Coordinates of C-alpha atoms in Angstrom, one line a residue:
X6 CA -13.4 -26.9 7.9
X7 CA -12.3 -29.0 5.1
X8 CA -10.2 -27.9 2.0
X9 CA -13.2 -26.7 -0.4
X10 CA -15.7 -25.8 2.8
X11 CA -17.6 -22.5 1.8
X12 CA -17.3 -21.7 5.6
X13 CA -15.6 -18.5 6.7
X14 CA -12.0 -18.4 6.9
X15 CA -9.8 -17.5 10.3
X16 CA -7.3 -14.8 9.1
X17 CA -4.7 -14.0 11.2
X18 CA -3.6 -10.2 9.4
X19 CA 0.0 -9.5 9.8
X20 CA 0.9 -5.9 9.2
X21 CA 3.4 -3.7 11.3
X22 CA 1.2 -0.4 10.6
X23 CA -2.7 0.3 10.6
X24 CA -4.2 3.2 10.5
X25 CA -5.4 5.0 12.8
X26 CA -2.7 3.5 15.4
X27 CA 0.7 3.7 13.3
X28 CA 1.2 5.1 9.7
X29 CA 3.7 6.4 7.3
X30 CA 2.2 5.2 4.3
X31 CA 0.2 2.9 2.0
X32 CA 0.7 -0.2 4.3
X33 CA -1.5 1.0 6.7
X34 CA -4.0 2.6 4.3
X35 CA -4.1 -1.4 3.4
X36 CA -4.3 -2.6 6.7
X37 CA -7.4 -0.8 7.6
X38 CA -9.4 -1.0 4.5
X39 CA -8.7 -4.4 3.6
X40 CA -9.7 -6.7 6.6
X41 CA -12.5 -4.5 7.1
X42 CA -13.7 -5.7 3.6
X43 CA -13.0 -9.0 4.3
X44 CA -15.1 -8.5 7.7
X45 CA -18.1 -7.5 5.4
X46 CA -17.6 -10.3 3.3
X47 CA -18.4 -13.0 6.3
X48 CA -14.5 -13.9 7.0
X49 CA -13.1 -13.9 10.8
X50 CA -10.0 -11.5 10.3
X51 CA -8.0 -10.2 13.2
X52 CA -5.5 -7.9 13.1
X53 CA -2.0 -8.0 14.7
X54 CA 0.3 -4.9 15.3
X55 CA 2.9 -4.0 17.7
X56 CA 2.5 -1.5 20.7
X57 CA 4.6 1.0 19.7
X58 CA 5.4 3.6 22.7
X59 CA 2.9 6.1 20.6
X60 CA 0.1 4.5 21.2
X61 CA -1.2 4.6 25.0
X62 CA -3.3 2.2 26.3
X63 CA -5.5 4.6 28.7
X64 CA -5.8 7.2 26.0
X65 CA -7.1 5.2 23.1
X66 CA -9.0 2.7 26.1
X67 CA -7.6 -0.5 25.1
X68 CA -8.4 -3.9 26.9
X69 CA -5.8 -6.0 28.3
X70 CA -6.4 -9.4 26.9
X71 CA -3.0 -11.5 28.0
X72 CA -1.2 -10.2 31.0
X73 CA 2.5 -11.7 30.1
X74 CA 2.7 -14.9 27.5
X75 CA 5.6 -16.8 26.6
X76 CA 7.5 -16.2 22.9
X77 CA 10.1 -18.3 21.8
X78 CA 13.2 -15.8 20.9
X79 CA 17.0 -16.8 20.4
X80 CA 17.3 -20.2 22.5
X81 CA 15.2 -18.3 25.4
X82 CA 11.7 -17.5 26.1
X83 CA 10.7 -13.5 26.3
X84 CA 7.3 -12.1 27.4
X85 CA 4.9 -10.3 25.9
X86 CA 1.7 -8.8 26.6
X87 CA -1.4 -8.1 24.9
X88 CA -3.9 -4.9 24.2
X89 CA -7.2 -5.4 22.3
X90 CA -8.4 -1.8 20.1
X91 CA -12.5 -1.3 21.7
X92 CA -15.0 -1.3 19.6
X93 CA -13.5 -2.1 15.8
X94 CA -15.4 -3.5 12.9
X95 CA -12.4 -5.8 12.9
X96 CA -10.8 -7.4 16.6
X97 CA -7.3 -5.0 16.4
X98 CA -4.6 -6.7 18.9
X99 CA -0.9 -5.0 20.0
X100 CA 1.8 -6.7 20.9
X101 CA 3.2 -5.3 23.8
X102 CA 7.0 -5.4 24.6
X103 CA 8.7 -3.1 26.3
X104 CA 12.0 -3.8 24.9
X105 CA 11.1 -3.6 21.3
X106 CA 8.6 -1.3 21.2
X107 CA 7.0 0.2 24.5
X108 CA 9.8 2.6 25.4
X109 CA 10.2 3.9 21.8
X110 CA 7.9 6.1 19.7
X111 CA 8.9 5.3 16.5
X112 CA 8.2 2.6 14.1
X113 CA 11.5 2.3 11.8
X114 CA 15.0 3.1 11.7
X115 CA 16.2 1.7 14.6
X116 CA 19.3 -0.7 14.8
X117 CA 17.8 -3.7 16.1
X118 CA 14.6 -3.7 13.8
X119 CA 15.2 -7.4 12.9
X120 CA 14.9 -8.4 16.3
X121 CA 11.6 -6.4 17.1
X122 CA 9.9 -7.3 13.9
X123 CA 10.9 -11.1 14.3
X124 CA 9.6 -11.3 18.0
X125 CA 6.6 -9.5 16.8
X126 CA 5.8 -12.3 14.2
X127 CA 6.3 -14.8 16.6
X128 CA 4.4 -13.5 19.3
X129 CA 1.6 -12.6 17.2
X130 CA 1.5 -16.3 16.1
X131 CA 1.8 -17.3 20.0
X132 CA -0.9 -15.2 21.0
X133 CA -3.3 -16.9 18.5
X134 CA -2.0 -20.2 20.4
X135 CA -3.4 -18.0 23.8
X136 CA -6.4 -17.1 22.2
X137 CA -7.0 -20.6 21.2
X138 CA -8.1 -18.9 17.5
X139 CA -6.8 -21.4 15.0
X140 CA -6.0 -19.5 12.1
X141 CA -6.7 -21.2 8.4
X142 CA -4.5 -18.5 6.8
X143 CA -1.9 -16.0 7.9
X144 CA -1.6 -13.2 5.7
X145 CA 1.5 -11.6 6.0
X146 CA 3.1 -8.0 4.7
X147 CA 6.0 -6.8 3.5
X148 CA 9.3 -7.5 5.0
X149 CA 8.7 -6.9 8.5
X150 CA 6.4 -10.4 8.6
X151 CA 8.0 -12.5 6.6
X152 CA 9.4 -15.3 8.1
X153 CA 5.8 -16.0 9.0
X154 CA 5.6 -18.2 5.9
X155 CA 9.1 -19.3 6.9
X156 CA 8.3 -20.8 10.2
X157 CA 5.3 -22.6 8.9
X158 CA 7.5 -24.5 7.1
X159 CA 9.9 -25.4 9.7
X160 CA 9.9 -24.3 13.3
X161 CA 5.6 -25.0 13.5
X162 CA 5.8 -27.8 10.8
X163 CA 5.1 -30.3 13.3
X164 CA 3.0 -28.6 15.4
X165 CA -1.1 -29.5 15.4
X166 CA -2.2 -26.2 16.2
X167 CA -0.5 -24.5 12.7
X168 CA -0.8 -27.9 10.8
X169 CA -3.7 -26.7 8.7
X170 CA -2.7 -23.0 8.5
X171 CA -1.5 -21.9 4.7
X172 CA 0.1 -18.2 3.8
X173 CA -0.3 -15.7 1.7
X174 CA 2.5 -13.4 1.3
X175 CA 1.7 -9.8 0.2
X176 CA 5.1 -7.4 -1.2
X177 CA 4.4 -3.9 -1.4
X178 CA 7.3 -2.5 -2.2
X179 CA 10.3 -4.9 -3.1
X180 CA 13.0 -2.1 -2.8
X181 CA 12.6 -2.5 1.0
X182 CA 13.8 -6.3 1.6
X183 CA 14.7 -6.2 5.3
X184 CA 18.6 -7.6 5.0
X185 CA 20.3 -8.5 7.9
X186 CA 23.4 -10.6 8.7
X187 CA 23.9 -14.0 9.9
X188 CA 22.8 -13.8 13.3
X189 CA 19.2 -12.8 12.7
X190 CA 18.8 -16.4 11.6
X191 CA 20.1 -17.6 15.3
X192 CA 17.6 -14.9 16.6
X193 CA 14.6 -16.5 14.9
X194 CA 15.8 -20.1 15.3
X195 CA 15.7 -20.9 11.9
X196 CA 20.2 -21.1 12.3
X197 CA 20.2 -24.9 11.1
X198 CA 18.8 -23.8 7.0
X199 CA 21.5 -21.0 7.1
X200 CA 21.6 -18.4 4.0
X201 CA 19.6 -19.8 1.3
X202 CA 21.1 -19.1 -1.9
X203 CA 20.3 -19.1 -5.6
X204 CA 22.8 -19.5 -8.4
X205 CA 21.3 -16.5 -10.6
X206 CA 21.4 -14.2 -7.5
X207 CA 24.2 -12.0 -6.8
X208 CA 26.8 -13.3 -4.1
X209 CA 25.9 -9.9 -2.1
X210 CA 23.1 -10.6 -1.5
X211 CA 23.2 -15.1 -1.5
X212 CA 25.4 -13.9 1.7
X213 CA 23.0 -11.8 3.7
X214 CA 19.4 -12.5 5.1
X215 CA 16.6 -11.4 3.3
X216 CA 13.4 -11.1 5.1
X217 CA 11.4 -10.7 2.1
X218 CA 13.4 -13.4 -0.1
X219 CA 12.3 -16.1 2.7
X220 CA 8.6 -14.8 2.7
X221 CA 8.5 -15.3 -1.4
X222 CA 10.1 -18.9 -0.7
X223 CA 8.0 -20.1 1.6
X224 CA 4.9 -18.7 1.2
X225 CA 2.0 -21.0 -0.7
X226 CA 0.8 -18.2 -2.4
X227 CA 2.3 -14.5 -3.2
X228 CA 0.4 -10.9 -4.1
X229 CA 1.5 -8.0 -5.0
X230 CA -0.4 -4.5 -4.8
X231 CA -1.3 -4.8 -9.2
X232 CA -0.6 -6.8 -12.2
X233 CA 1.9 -4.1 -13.9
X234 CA 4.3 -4.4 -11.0
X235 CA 3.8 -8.6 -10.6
X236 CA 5.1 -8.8 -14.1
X237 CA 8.0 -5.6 -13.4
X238 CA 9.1 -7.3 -10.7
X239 CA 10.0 -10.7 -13.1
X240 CA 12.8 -8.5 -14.8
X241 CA 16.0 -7.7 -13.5
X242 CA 15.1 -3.5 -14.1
X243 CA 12.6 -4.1 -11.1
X244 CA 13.2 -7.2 -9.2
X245 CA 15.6 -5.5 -6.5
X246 CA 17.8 -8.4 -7.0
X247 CA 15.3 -10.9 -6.3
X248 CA 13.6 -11.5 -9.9
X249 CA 15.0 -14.7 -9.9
X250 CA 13.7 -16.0 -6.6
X251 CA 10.2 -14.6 -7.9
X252 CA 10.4 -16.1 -11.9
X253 CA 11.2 -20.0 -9.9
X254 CA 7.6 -18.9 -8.1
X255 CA 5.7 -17.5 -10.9
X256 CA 2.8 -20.0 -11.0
X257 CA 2.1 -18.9 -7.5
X258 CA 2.5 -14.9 -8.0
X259 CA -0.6 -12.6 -8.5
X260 CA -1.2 -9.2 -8.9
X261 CA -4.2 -7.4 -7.3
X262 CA -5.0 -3.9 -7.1
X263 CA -6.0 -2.6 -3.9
X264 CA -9.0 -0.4 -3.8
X265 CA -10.4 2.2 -1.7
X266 CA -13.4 2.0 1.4
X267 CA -16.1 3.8 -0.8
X268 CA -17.5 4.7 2.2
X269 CA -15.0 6.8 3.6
X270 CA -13.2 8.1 0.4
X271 CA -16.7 9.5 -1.0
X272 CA -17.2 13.0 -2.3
X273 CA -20.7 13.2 -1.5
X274 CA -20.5 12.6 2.0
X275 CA -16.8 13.9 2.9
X276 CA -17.0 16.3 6.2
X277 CA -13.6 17.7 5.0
X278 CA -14.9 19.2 1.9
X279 CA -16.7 22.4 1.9
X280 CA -19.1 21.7 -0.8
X281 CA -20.9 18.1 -1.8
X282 CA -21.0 16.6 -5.2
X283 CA -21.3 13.6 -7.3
X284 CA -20.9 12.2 -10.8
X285 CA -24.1 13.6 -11.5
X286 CA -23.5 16.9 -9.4
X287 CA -19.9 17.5 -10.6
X288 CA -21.5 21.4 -11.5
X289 CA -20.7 21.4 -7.4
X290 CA -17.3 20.9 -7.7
X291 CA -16.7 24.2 -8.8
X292 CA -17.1 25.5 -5.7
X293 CA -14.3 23.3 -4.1
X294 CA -11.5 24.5 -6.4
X295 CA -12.2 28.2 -5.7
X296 CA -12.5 27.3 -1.9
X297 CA -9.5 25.3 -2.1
X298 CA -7.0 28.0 -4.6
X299 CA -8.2 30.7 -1.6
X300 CA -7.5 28.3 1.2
X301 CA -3.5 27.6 -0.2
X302 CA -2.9 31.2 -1.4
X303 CA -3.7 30.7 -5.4
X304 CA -5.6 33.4 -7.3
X305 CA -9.2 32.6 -7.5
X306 CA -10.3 31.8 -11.0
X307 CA -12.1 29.1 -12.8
X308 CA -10.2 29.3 -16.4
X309 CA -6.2 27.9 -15.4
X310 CA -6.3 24.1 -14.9
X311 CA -5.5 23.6 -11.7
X312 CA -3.4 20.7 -10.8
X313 CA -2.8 19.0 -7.6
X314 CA -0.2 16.3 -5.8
X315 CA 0.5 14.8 -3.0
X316 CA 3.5 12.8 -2.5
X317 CA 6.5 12.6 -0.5
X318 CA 9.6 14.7 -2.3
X319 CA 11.5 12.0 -3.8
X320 CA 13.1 10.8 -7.2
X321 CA 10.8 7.3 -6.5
X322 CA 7.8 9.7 -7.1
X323 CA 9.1 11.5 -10.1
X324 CA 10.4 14.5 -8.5
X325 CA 13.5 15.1 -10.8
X326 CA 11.5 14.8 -13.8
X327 CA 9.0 17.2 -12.4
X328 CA 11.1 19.7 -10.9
X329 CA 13.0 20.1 -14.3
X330 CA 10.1 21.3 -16.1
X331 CA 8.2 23.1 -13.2
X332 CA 9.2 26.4 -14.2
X333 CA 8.3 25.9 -17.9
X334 CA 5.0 25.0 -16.8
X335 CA 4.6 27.8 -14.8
X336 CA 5.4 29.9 -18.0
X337 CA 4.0 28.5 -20.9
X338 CA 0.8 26.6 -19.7
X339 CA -2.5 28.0 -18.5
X340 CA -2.2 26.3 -15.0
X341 CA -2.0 26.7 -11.2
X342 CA -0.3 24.0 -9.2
X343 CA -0.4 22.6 -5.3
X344 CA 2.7 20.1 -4.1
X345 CA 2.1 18.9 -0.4
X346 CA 4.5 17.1 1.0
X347 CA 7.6 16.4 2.8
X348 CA 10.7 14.8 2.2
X349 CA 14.1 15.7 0.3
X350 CA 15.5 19.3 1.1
X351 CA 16.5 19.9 -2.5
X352 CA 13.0 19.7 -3.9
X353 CA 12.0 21.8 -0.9
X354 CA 14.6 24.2 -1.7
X355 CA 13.4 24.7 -5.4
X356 CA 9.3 24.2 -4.4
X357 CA 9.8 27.4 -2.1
X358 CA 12.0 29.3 -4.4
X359 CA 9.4 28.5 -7.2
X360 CA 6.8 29.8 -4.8
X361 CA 7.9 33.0 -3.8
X362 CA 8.8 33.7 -7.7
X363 CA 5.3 32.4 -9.0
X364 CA 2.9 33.7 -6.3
X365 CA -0.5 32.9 -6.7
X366 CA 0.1 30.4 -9.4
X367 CA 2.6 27.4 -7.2
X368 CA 1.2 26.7 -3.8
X369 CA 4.0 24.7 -1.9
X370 CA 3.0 22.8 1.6
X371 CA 5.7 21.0 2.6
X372 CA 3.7 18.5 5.4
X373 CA 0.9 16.1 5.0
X374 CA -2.2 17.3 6.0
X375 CA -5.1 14.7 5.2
X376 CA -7.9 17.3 5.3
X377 CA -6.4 19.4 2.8
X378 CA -5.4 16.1 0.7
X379 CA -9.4 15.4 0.2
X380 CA -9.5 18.9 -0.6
X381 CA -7.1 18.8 -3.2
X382 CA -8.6 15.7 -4.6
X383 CA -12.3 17.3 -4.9
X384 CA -10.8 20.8 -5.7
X385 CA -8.2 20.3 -8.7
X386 CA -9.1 19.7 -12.1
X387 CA -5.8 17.2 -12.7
X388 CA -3.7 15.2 -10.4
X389 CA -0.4 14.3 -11.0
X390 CA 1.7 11.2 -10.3
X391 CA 4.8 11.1 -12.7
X392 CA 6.4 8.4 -10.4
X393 CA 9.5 6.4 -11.4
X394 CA 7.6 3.2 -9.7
X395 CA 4.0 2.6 -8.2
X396 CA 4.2 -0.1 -7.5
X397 CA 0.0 0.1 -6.5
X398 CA -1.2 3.6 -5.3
X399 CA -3.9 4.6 -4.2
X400 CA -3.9 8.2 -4.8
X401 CA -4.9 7.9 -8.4
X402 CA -7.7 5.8 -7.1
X403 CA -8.7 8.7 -4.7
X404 CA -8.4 11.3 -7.2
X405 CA -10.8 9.9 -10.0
X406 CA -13.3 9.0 -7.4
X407 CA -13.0 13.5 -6.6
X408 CA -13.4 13.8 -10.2
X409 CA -9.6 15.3 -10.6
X410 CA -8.2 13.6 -13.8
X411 CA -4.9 11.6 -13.8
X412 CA -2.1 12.7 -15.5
X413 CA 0.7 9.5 -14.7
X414 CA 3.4 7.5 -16.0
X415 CA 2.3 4.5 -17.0
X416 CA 4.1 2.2 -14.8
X417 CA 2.9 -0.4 -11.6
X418 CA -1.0 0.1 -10.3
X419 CA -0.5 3.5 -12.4
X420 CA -0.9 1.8 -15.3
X421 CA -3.3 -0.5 -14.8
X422 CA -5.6 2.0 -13.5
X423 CA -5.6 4.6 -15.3
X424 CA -6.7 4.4 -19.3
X425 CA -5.4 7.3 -21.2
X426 CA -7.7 9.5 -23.1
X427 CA -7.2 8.8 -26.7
X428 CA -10.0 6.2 -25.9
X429 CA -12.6 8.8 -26.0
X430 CA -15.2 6.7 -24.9
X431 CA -13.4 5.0 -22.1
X432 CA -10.3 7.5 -21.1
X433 CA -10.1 7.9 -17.1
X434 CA -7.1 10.2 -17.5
X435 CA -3.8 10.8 -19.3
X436 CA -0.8 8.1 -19.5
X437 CA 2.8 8.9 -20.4
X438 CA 5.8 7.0 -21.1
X439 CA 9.0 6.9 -21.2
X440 CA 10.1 8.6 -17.9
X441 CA 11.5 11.2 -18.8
X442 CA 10.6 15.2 -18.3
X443 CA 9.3 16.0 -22.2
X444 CA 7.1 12.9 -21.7
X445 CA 5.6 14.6 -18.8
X446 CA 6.1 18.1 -20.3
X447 CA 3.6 16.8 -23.3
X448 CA 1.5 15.1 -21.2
X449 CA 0.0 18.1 -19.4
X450 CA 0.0 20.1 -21.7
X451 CA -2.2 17.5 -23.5
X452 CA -4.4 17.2 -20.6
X453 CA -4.6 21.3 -20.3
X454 CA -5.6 21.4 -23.8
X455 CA -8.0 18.7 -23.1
X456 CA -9.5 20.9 -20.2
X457 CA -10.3 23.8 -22.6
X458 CA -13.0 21.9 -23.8
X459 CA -15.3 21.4 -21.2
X460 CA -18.0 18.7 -22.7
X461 CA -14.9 16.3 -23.5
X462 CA -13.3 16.8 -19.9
X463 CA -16.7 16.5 -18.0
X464 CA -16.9 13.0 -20.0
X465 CA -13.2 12.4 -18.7
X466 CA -14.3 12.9 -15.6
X467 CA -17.6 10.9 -14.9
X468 CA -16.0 8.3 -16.8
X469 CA -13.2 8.1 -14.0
X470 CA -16.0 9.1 -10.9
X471 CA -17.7 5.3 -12.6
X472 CA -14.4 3.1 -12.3
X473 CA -15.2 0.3 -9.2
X474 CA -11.9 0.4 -7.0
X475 CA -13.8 -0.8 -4.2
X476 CA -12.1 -2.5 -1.6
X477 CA -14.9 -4.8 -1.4
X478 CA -14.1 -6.4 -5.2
X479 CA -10.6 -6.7 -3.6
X480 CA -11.5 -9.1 -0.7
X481 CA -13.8 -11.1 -2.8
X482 CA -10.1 -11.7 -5.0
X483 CA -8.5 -12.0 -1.9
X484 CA -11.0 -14.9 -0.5
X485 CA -10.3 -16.6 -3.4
X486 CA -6.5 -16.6 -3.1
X487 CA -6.9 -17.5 0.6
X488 CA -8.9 -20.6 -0.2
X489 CA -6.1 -21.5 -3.3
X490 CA -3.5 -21.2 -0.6
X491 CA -5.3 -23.5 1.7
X492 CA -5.7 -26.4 -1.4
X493 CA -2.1 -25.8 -2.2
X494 CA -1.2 -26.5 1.3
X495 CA -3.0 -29.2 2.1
X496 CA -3.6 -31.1 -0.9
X497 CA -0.9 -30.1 -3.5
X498 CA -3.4 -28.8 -5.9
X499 CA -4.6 -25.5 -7.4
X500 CA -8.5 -24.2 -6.4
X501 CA -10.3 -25.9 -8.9
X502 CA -12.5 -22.7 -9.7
X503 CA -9.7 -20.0 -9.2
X504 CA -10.7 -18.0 -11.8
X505 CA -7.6 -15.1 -11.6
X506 CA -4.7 -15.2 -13.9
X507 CA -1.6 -15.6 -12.6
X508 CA 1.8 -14.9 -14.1
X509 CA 2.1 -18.1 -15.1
X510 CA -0.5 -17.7 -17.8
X511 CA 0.0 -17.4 -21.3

């Protein structure tokens, strides 16, 4: 296929969760939605994971498509195997190993992730060698891939089979860089370049590896999850030390908001919801908030606004702002108010305290439950996200296709998605900036004013139910940034017809 060739691409998708296999988050949200898109739109995508000791071949009824192939690791040769999902709208492979990942359940937090992660790129990049599937792109994510970009630049510069093959390299989330010492670099057998370092970066980290630093590098072309957070990440408030790396790269750096399967996130259609409705059926939905305030232990009633979230307990999703006006909320605004999720004991602590003092008006579910999630999407009248950073998010996305208006701090993908209401005819929801807790504070009680008013909030709503976040618009971007990688790669030159902005647009 040559350079400008309207022929589909070969993807090799590099992601180390997917749901339904492994998940603690957006990544695999991503991982599932997004090659399934790019399926639709006529591209060959596969999909490469690790076997993680959760998931069992005989239960889930994989194939076994490579007994035992060799992968390159730290001067030696290890083996790996490899499992094919049955059945998928998109070919799903595992990397099997038991060393790394066979004989453990987990996914993260183990002492020698560097190791696993790195023989997991590698062997995924072998096994396309097994497979004889010549990839024209590999699209690697976050930290955990990123010295995919970094070995097509060195170990498989010379190598036929990966001569033609360009990357795009996607961050999520820069906070989580992957740093390890020297010898990860002896691991990968990239020891000869040593630590690459940068005169405007900080000795601490010019002295350490940085997965995710060599994946910006290297890569021919980088993405992040929106605009908002492509441009924060340029400044040294949000660039995790690596702004820098990312300014000398600018003219290759795009932002693209990831959107949602339509078909699965759709109110109309959703088996978990105990009433159906639409944009033009949103007189429905009133049924789901009573359902939904009896289901968590709420009073019953139609007239308090009632306002959902879903996130884990953290300061990163605006949980010391929140929690330091909860209580006057509670007071001195007409609301009710669900928070499920898990994470740090202090905000559990005061949720449960908060509870048991405000019963029937603060419903507290400290787990993740993604039934009830849908319900809480199709059953409250506002959604919160007062996060520090979003960097993308998808909740937002979810809620204003359920008809539950936004309330959010304009930051990331929050703020690119969400227009605030003082544009009557265009409002989606309710934006609020600075961070800080009378910010939010105002900014509910604005949108519970707002909700007295029931012909101005319906318009709030079905003019958030319209937005397209469909995954679908987000492949046809990403097709387009695939086949600029490609002409960067192999001729030195930009896509003549890319028609995206970059950063490096005035």
């Amino acid at each position: 296929m040559g350079v400008m060739d309207d022929g589909s691409l070969n993807i090799l998708y590099l992601s180390a969760e997917i749901l339904p296999y492994a998940a603690t988050g957006g990544l695999a949200q991503v991982a599932a939605a997004l090659p399934r898109a790019l399926r639709r739109a006529g591209e060959d995508v596969r999909v490469f994971i690790p076997r993680y000791g959760r998931i069992h071949p005989e239960k889930l009824g994989l194939k076994r498509v490579l007994e035992a192939f060799p992968v390159p690791f730290e001067r030696d040769v290890m083996l790996a195997g490899l499992w094919q999902a049955p059945e998928t709208e998109v070919p799903i492979y595992f990397i099997e190993n038991q060393r790394f990942f066979g004989s453990r359940q987990g996914i993260y937090s183990f002492p020698d992730d560097g190791e696993r992660f790195v023989f997991y790129t590698r062997a995924s990049m072998e096994a396309a060698r097994h497979l004889d599937w010549r990839p024209h792109i590999i699209h690697a994510n976050e930290w955990h891939t990123a010295l995919a970009p970094n070995w097509l630049r060195t170990i498989y510069g010379d190598d036929p089979f990966f001569a033609k093959t360009a990357a795009l390299y996607t961050i999520h989330n820069l906070a989580y860089q992957g740093i390890f010492g020297y010898r990860i670099l002896q691991i990968a057998g990239i020891e000869s370049m040593g630590f690459i370092a940068h005169p405007e970066i900080a000795p601490s980290l010019n002295q350490v590896v940085s997965m995710m630093a060599r994946g910006i590098i290297f890569a021919d072309v980088i993405t992040t999850v929106s605009p908002s957070y492509a441009r924060e990440i340029l400044t040294p408030e949000f660039g995790e030390g690596l702004a820098p790396l990312l300014r000398d790269r600018r003219e290759r750096l795009f932002g693209v908001i990831i959107g949602l399967d339509m078909t699965t996130w759709n109110p109309a259609a959703d088996p978990a919801l105990p009433c159906k409705f639409d944009g033009a059926r949103l007189d429905a939905r009133a049924e789901c908030k009573v359902r939904l305030q009896k289901e968590v232990g709420l009073t019953a009633a139609q007239t308090p606004a009632l306002i959902g979230l879903t996130a884990r307990l953290s300061d990163q999703k605006g949980f010391d702002i929140l929690t330091a006006v909860l209580e006057p909320m509670l007071r001195f605004l007409p609301l009710q108010f669900i928070v499920m999720g898990a994470g740090d004991e202090r905000y559990h602590h005061q949720l449960t305290d908060l509870q048991r003092r405000y019963p029937g008006q603060l419903a507290f579910i400290p787990t993740y439950d993604e039934a009830l999630a849908r319900r809480i999407y199709a059953g409250s009248d506002i959604f919160l996200m007062p996060s520090r950073r979003e960097p993308g998010g998808l909740d937002q996305l979810k809620a204003m296709r359920y008809g539950a208006v936004p309330v959010v701090h304009a930051t990331g993908g929050l703020r690119d998605t969400v227009i605030d209401h003082h544009l009557p005819e265009m409002g989606t929801g309710f934006r609020f900036e600075p961070y800080d807790c009378m910010a939010l504070y105002a900014a509910v009680a604005r949108a519970v004013e707002i909700f007295r008013h029931p012909d101005l909030w319906r318009t709030i709503q079905q003019n958030a139910m319209r937005q397209d976040f469909s995954v679908d618009k987000t492949a046809r971007a990403y097709v387009k940034l695939y086949r600029h990688a490609r002409s960067l790669k192999l001729t030195g030159q930009p896509l003549p017809d890319l028609d995206l902005p970059n950063l490096d647009a005035p």
